C-alpha positions as semicolon CSV with decimal commas, in nm:
position;residue;x (nm);y (nm);z (nm)
1;M;4,364;3,289;19,897
2;P;4,224;3,017;20,129
3;E;3,891;3,084;20,296
4;R;4,036;3,053;20,646
5;Y;4,197;3,396;20,626
6;R;4,002;3,547;20,340
7;R;3,713;3,610;20,582
8;R;3,922;3,799;20,835
9;I;4,086;4,021;20,575
10;A;3,770;4,079;20,370
11;A;3,576;4,184;20,676
12;A;3,839;4,440;20,768
13;L;3,852;4,582;20,416
14;A;3,473;4,602;20,403
15;L;3,502;4,893;20,645
16;L;3,660;5,095;20,367
17;A;3,353;5,050;20,152
18;G;3,135;5,170;20,436
19;A;2,988;4,829;20,512
20;A;2,805;4,847;20,844
21;F;2,999;5,163;20,928
22;A;2,774;5,338;21,177
23;P;2,934;5,553;21,447
24;A;2,796;5,504;21,796
25;S;2,533;5,756;21,893
26;A;2,625;6,041;22,122
27;G;2,432;5,875;22,402
28;T;2,628;5,549;22,388
29;A;2,855;5,504;22,687
30;V;3,206;5,395;22,591
31;G;3,230;5,168;22,894
32;A;2,911;4,985;22,794
33;Q;3,030;4,850;22,461
34;P;3,190;4,507;22,420
35;F;3,563;4,477;22,361
36;I;3,817;4,248;22,190
37;V;3,711;3,884;22,199
38;G;3,764;3,790;22,563
39;G;3,960;4,109;22,637
40;S;3,895;4,454;22,780
41;E;3,952;4,822;22,717
42;V;4,310;4,940;22,775
43;S;4,459;5,287;22,795
44;I;4,650;5,449;22,512
45;R;4,865;5,607;22,785
46;D;4,986;5,259;22,882
47;H;5,041;5,168;22,516
48;P;5,142;5,494;22,342
49;Y;5,298;5,303;22,052
50;A;4,958;5,165;21,944
51;V;4,834;5,334;21,625
52;Y;4,570;5,258;21,366
53;L;4,541;5,293;20,990
54;A;4,258;5,490;20,831
55;D;4,156;5,594;20,484
56;R;4,107;5,950;20,361
57;Q;3,755;5,950;20,514
58;D;3,905;5,863;20,855
59;A;3,759;5,509;20,855
60;Q;3,981;5,277;21,061
61;F;4,055;4,942;20,897
62;C;4,380;4,807;21,048
63;G;4,622;4,855;21,334
64;G;4,993;4,925;21,359
65;V;5,274;4,992;21,603
66;L;5,509;5,287;21,626
67;V;5,873;5,168;21,619
68;S;6,030;5,514;21,583
69;P;5,885;5,866;21,581
70;D;5,831;5,844;21,204
71;A;5,804;5,471;21,132
72;V;5,517;5,227;21,182
73;V;5,515;4,850;21,142
74;T;5,194;4,690;21,018
75;A;5,078;4,398;20,802
76;A;5,156;4,402;20,430
77;H;4,793;4,328;20,345
78;C;4,695;4,641;20,539
79;A;4,951;4,860;20,361
80;K;4,820;4,737;20,027
81;A;4,452;4,783;20,114
82;V;4,422;5,144;19,995
83;D;4,602;5,377;19,760
84;P;4,914;5,514;19,936
85;S;4,788;5,870;19,888
86;D;4,475;5,782;20,088
87;L;4,655;5,610;20,375
88;R;4,662;5,779;20,715
89;V;4,822;5,678;21,046
90;V;4,653;5,792;21,368
91;G;4,842;5,791;21,698
92;G;4,756;5,888;22,054
93;R;4,380;5,836;22,004
94;Q;4,202;5,619;22,257
95;D;3,855;5,663;22,104
96;K;3,814;5,662;21,727
97;R;3,520;5,903;21,759
98;S;3,744;6,173;21,908
99;R;3,999;6,401;21,745
100;D;4,267;6,337;22,006
101;G;4,625;6,261;21,913
102;R;4,803;6,309;21,582
103;Q;4,741;6,203;21,224
104;S;5,001;6,168;20,949
105;A;5,009;6,077;20,583
106;V;5,265;5,822;20,462
107;N;5,556;5,905;20,231
108;D;5,708;5,559;20,185
109;I;5,593;5,198;20,214
110;W;5,829;4,901;20,236
111;V;5,678;4,552;20,201
112;A;5,871;4,235;20,287
113;P;6,026;4,088;19,969
114;G;5,833;3,798;19,822
115;Y;5,507;3,878;20,000
116;R;5,206;3,736;19,811
117;D;4,933;3,687;20,071
118;P;4,917;3,640;20,451
119;G;4,899;3,262;20,434
120;S;5,227;3,250;20,242
121;G;5,418;3,448;20,506
122;G;5,608;3,776;20,496
123;D;5,296;3,972;20,589
124;L;5,490;4,280;20,698
125;A;5,522;4,644;20,596
126;V;5,706;4,948;20,732
127;L;5,542;5,287;20,679
128;R;5,746;5,607;20,689
129;L;5,540;5,901;20,812
130;N;5,529;6,256;20,683
131;E;5,514;6,384;21,041
132;R;5,690;6,258;21,351
133;M;5,472;6,124;21,632
134;P;5,544;6,249;21,986
135;Y;5,473;5,910;22,146
136;R;5,695;5,639;22,291
137;S;5,791;5,370;22,043
138;A;5,787;4,995;22,099
139;R;6,105;4,791;22,083
140;V;6,124;4,537;21,799
141;A;6,219;4,182;21,899
142;G;6,552;4,067;21,757
143;A;6,742;3,744;21,702
144;G;6,852;3,745;22,067
145;D;6,496;3,744;22,200
146;R;6,422;3,375;22,153
147;S;6,286;3,347;22,507
148;L;6,001;3,583;22,418
149;Y;5,878;3,324;22,168
150;A;5,885;3,033;22,413
151;E;5,569;2,826;22,444
152;G;5,338;2,963;22,711
153;T;5,481;3,316;22,713
154;K;5,196;3,556;22,787
155;A;5,171;3,828;22,524
156;T;4,930;4,118;22,478
157;V;4,748;4,187;22,151
158;L;4,609;4,537;22,090
159;G;4,361;4,682;21,843
160;W;4,040;4,862;21,759
161;G;3,880;4,576;21,562
162;R;3,567;4,366;21,598
163;T;3,466;4,218;21,932
164;S;3,345;3,887;21,785
165;D;3,365;3,714;21,449
166;G;3,158;3,941;21,224
167;G;3,029;4,128;21,530
168;P;3,040;4,491;21,642
169;R;3,358;4,697;21,633
170;S;3,514;4,864;21,932
171;N;3,543;5,242;21,917
172;T;3,818;5,233;22,178
173;L;4,155;5,062;22,208
174;R;4,131;4,721;22,370
175;G;4,367;4,439;22,446
176;A;4,387;4,079;22,560
177;Q;4,650;3,839;22,686
178;V;4,720;3,525;22,486
179;P;4,991;3,260;22,533
180;V;5,245;3,190;22,261
181;I;5,194;2,846;22,104
182;S;5,476;2,614;22,001
183;D;5,562;2,575;21,634
184;E;5,450;2,213;21,653
185;G;5,114;2,315;21,795
186;C;5,065;2,575;21,523
187;R;5,151;2,326;21,248
188;K;4,876;2,099;21,379
189;A;4,628;2,385;21,346
190;F;4,745;2,514;21,007
191;G;4,914;2,309;20,738
192;N;5,066;2,619;20,577
193;Y;5,231;2,743;20,898
194;D;5,584;2,878;20,838
195;A;5,789;2,893;21,158
196;R;6,042;3,132;21,008
197;T;5,794;3,409;20,929
198;M;5,497;3,330;21,155
199;L;5,405;3,255;21,516
200;C;5,077;3,160;21,680
201;A;4,917;3,270;22,005
202;G;4,590;3,171;22,168
203;Y;4,416;2,923;22,398
204;P;4,328;2,562;22,306
205;D;3,962;2,628;22,381
206;G;3,961;2,963;22,199
207;G;3,760;3,246;22,352
208;I;4,034;3,513;22,335
209;D;4,178;3,640;22,010
210;A;4,230;3,930;21,772
211;C;3,954;3,973;21,514
212;Q;3,861;4,161;21,196
213;G;4,004;4,512;21,195
214;D;4,292;4,415;21,427
215;S;4,521;4,312;21,138
216;G;4,854;4,493;21,152
217;G;4,828;4,552;21,527
218;P;5,103;4,449;21,771
219;L;5,156;4,138;21,982
220;L;5,377;4,246;22,271
221;V;5,570;4,103;22,563
222;G;5,612;4,403;22,787
223;N;5,708;4,690;22,555
224;T;5,870;4,460;22,298
225;V;5,665;4,380;21,990
226;I;5,719;4,018;21,886
227;G;5,446;3,985;21,625
228;I;5,197;4,160;21,399
229;V;4,836;4,041;21,363
230;S;4,825;3,865;21,027
231;W;4,554;3,602;20,973
232;G;4,340;3,333;21,128
233;E;4,040;3,108;21,080
234;G;3,751;3,310;21,216
235;C;3,809;3,465;21,558
236;A;3,867;3,291;21,893
237;Q;3,773;2,947;21,764
238;A;3,885;2,638;21,956
239;G;4,196;2,484;21,804
240;K;4,247;2,781;21,571
241;P;4,488;3,033;21,730
242;G;4,569;3,371;21,582
243;V;4,863;3,380;21,342
244;Y;5,112;3,667;21,361
245;T;5,413;3,781;21,157
246;R;5,731;3,692;21,349
247;L;5,918;4,024;21,384
248;S;6,251;3,881;21,501
249;T;6,298;3,743;21,149
250;Y;6,277;4,094;21,005
251;S;6,442;4,298;21,282
252;D;6,752;4,390;21,079
253;E;6,545;4,500;20,781
254;I;6,312;4,702;21,004
255;A;6,614;4,873;21,162
256;K;6,738;4,973;20,816
257;R;6,399;5,124;20,732
258;I;6,395;5,316;21,060
259;R;6,737;5,462;20,985
260;G;6,608;5,593;20,660
């Protein structure tokens, strides 16, 4: 696994081992903490489909998006990070320190065929939940949504991950807007870019990006999810946009998993 995305994934998985896992003190004001690289805190009420993955000890390590009351789309490397019996999905929770919302175990995991590692593409999984979530689902982009992938389209990335490369984690949901980058532009940044299964989003000068712990979270245009946070070289680096799994490629397969 190349170093450029090993760091992002390893840092997220380190949370499961308890590395630097220190809850904010009771006196810490939520509004005073930093947020996603270049982004800001957003409301779970505005994005009810945003969920996160946690282990049996309730430690968040990845994100996800609700695509039906009992189905969540996330990254394959997130779904494979812990034993399925230890995997939990948390919805409706703005602040990870609270007990708001709902939590569900997972009864089935589908991983895109041929997946090996994020840099090889196919970094996608669908989780079927034991319990239905009472929150609005996001629409999955399909083959007819080519315009949503046009260069310059402003998309929103959501997550509870780190606020800088290797920096502190956000306890609350945050988001940022990033423009979709052309396939040609992404190939210049990453030699292993696969336009069929991936897309890139970010600014030429960096400064705004997803980061460690955001893997599996959604990239949305309106309420349509077009991508899933997959990998990158560091966070918010100039000339190194975030790389996402292209959901339109897998829309039919996702629909089958939703139906059961």
